[in-house]
PDB file of C-alpha atoms and ligand atoms in Angstrom:
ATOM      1  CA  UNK N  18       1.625  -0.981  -5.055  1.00  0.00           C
ATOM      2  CA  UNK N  19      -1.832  -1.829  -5.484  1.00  0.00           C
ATOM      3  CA  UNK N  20      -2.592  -4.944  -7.829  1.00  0.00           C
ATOM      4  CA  UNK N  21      -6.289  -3.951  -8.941  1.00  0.00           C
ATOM      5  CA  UNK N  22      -4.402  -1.814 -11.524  1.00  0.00           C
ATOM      6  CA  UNK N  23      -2.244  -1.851 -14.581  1.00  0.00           C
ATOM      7  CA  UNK N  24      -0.560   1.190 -16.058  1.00  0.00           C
ATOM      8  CA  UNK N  25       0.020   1.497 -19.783  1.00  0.00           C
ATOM      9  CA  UNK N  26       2.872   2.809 -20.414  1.00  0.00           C
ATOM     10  CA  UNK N  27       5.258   2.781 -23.589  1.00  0.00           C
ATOM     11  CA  UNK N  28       8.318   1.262 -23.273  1.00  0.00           C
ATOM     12  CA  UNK N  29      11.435   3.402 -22.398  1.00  0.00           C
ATOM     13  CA  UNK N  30       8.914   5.887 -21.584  1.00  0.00           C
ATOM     14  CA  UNK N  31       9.277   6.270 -17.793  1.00  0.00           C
ATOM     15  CA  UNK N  32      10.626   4.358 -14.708  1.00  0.00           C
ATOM     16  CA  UNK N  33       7.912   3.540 -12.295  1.00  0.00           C
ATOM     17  CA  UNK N  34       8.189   2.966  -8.459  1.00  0.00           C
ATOM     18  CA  UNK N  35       4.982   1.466  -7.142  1.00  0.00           C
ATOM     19  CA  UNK N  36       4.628   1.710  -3.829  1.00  0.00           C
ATOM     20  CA  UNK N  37       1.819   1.869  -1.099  1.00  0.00           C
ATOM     21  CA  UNK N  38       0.293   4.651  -0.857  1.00  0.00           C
ATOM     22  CA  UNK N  39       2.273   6.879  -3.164  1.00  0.00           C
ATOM     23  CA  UNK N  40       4.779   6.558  -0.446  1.00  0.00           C
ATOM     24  CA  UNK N  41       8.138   7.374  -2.352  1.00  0.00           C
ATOM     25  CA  UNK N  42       9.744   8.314   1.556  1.00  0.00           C
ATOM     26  CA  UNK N  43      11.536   4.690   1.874  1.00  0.00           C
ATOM     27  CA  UNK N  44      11.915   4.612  -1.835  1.00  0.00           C
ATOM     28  CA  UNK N  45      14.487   7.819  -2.334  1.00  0.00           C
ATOM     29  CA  UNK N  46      16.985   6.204  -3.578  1.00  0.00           C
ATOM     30  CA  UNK N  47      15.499   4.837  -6.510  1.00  0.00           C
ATOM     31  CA  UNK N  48      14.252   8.225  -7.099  1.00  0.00           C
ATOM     32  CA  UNK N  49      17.239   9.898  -6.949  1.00  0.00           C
ATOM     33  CA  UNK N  50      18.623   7.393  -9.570  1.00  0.00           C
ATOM     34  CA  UNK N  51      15.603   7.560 -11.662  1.00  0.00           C
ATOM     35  CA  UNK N  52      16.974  11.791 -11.888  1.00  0.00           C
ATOM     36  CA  UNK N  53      20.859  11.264 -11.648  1.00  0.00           C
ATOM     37  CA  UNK N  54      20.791   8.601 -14.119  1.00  0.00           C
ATOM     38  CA  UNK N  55      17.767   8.465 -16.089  1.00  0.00           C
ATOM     39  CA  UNK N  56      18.100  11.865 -15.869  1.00  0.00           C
ATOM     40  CA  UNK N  57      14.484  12.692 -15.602  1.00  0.00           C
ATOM     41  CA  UNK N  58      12.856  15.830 -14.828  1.00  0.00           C
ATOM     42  CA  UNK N  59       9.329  15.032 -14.089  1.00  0.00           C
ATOM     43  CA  UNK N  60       7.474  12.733 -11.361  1.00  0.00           C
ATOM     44  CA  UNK N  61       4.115  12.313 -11.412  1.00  0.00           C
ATOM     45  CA  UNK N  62       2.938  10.872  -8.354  1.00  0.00           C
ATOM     46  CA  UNK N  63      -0.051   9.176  -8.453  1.00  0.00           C
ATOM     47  CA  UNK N  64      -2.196   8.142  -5.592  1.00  0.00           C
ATOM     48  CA  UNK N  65      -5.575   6.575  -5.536  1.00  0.00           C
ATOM     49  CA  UNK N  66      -9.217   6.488  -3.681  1.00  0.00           C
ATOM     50  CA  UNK N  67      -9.318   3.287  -1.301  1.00  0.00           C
ATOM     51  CA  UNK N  68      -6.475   2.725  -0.672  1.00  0.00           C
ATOM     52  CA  UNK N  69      -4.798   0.287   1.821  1.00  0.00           C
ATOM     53  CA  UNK N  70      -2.571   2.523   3.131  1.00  0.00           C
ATOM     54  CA  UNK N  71      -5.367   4.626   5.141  1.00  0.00           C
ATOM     55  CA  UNK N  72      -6.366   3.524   8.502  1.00  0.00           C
ATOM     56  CA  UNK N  73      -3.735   0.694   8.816  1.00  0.00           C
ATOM     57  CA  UNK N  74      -4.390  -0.283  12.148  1.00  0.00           C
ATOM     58  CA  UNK N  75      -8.048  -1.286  11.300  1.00  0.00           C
ATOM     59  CA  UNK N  76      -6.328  -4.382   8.849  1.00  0.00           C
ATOM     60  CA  UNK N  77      -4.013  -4.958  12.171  1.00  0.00           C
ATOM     61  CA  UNK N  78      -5.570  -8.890  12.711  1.00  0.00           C
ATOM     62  CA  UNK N  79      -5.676  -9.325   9.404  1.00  0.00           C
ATOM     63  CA  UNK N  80      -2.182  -8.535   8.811  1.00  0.00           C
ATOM     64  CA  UNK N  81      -0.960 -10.387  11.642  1.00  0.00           C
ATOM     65  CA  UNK N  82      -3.057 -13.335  10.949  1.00  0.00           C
ATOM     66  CA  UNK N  83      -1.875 -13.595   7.157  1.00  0.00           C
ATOM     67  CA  UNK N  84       1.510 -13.545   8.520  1.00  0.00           C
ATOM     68  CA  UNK N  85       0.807 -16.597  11.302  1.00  0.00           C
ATOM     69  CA  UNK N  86      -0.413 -18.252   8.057  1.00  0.00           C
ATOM     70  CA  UNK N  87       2.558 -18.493   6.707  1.00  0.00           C
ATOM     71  CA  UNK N  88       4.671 -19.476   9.794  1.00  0.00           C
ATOM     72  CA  UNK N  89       5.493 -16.324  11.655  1.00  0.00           C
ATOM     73  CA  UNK N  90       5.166 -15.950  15.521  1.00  0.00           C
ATOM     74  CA  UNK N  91       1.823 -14.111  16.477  1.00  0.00           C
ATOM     75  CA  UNK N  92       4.250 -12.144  18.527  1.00  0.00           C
ATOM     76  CA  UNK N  93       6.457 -11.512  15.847  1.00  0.00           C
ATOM     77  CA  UNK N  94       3.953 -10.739  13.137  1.00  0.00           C
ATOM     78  CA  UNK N  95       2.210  -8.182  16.070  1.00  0.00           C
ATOM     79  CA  UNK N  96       5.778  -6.497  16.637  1.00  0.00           C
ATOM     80  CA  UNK N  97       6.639  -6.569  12.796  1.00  0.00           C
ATOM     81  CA  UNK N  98       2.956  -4.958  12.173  1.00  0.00           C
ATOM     82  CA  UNK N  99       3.203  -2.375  15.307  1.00  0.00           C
ATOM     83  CA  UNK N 100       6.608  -1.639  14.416  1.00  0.00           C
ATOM     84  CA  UNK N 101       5.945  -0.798  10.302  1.00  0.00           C
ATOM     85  CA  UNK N 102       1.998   0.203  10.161  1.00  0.00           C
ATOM     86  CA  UNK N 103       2.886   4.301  11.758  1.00  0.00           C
ATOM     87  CA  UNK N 104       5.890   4.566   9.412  1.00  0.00           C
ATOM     88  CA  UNK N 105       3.533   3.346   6.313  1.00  0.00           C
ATOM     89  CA  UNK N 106       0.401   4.946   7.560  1.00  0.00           C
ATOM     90  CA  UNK N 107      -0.494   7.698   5.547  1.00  0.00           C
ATOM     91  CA  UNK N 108      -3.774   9.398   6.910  1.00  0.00           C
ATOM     92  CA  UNK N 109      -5.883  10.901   3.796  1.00  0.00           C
ATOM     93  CA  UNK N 110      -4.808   9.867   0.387  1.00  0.00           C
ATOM     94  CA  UNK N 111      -5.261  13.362  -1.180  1.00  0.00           C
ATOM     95  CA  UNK N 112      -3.572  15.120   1.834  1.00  0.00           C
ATOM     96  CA  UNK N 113      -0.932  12.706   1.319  1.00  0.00           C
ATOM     97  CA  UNK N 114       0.003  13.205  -1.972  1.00  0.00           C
ATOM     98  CA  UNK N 115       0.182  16.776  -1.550  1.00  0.00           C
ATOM     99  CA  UNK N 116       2.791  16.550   1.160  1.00  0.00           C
ATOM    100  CA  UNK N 117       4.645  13.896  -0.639  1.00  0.00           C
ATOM    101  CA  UNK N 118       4.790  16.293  -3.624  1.00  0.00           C
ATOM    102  CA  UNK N 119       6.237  19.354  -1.139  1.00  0.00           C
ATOM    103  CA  UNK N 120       8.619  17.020   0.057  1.00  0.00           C
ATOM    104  CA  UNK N 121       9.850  16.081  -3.376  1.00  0.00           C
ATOM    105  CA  UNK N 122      10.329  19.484  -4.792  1.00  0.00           C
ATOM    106  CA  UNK N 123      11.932  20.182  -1.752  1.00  0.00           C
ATOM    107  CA  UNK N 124      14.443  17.649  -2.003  1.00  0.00           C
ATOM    108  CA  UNK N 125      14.821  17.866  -6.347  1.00  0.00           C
ATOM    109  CA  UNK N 126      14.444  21.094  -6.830  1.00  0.00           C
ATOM    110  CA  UNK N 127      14.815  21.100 -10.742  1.00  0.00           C
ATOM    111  CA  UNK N 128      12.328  18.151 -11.330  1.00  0.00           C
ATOM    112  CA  UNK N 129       8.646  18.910 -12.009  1.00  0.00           C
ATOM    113  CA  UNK N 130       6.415  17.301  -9.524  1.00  0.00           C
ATOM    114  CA  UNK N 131       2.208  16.548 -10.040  1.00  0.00           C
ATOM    115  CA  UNK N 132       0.174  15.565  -7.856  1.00  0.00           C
ATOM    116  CA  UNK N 133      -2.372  12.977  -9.611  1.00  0.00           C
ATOM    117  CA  UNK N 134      -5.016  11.409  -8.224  1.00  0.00           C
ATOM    118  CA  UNK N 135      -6.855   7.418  -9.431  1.00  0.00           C
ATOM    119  CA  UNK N 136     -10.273   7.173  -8.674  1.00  0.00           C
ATOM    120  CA  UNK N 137      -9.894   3.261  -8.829  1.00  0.00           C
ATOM    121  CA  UNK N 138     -14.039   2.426  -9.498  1.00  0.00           C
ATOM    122  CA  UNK N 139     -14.054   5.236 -12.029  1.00  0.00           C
ATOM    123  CA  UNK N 140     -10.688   4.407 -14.105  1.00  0.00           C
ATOM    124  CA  UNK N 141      -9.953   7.918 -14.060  1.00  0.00           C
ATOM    125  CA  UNK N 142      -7.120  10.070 -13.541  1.00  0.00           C
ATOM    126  CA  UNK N 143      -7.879  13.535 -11.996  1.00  0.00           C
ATOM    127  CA  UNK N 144      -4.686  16.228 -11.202  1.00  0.00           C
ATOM    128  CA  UNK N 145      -5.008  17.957  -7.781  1.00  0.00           C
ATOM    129  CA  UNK N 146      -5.672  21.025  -7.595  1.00  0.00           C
ATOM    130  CA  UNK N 147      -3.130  22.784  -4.857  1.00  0.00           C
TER     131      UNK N 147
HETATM  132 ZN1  LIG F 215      -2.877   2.421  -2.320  1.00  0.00          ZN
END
């Protein structure tokens, strides 16, 4: 999801799913139509360092403040934030990624699945090591 970054990528070459924090839990079912009818068999999930997704609840009054700005009701925006931030919360990036991968192979067992990690200041991609 995050905007700092642009991938290159060849047409036709892959679908991509960008999503925060390499989240692909409320994203399934474009996965499983990325396999079933793109017929893939490899992910590559990439996550990166900094990332928004860690430590939601310190960008809280931010969040809810951007969202007054625009015409929502603080209580609103505070329920909507309170409400979304634990499901979309994901703790350590690198930790993270590693579960999301366990969780994919789990669920497609036949697709290949690497963990990949984006050190954003570096603009370098590093594979994790499980
Ligand atoms: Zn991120």
């Amino acid at each position: 999801m995050d905007n700092r970054k642009h991938l290159n990528i060849p047409e036709k070459f892959a679908y991509i799913i960008r999503t925060g924090g390499a989240n692909l839990r409320y994203s399934e079912f474009n996965v499983s139509y990325a396999i079933a009818v793109g017929e893939i068999s490899y992910i590559a999930l990439i996550g990166h360092d900094q990332c928004g997704m860690v430590n939601l609840i310190s960008k809280k009054e931010q969040c809810v403040e951007g969202l007054v700005q625009i015409g929502w009701e603080p209580d609103m925006a505070k329920d909507h934030f309170m409400h979304f931030a634990p499901l979309f919360e994901i703790g350590n990036e690198i930790d993270f990624i590693l579960s999301e991968v366990k969780r994919l192979r789990i669920r497609y067992p036949k697709v290949e699945v690497a963990p990949l990690y984006y050190r954003v200041d570096e603009n370098k991609l590093y594979v994790i090591k499980e």
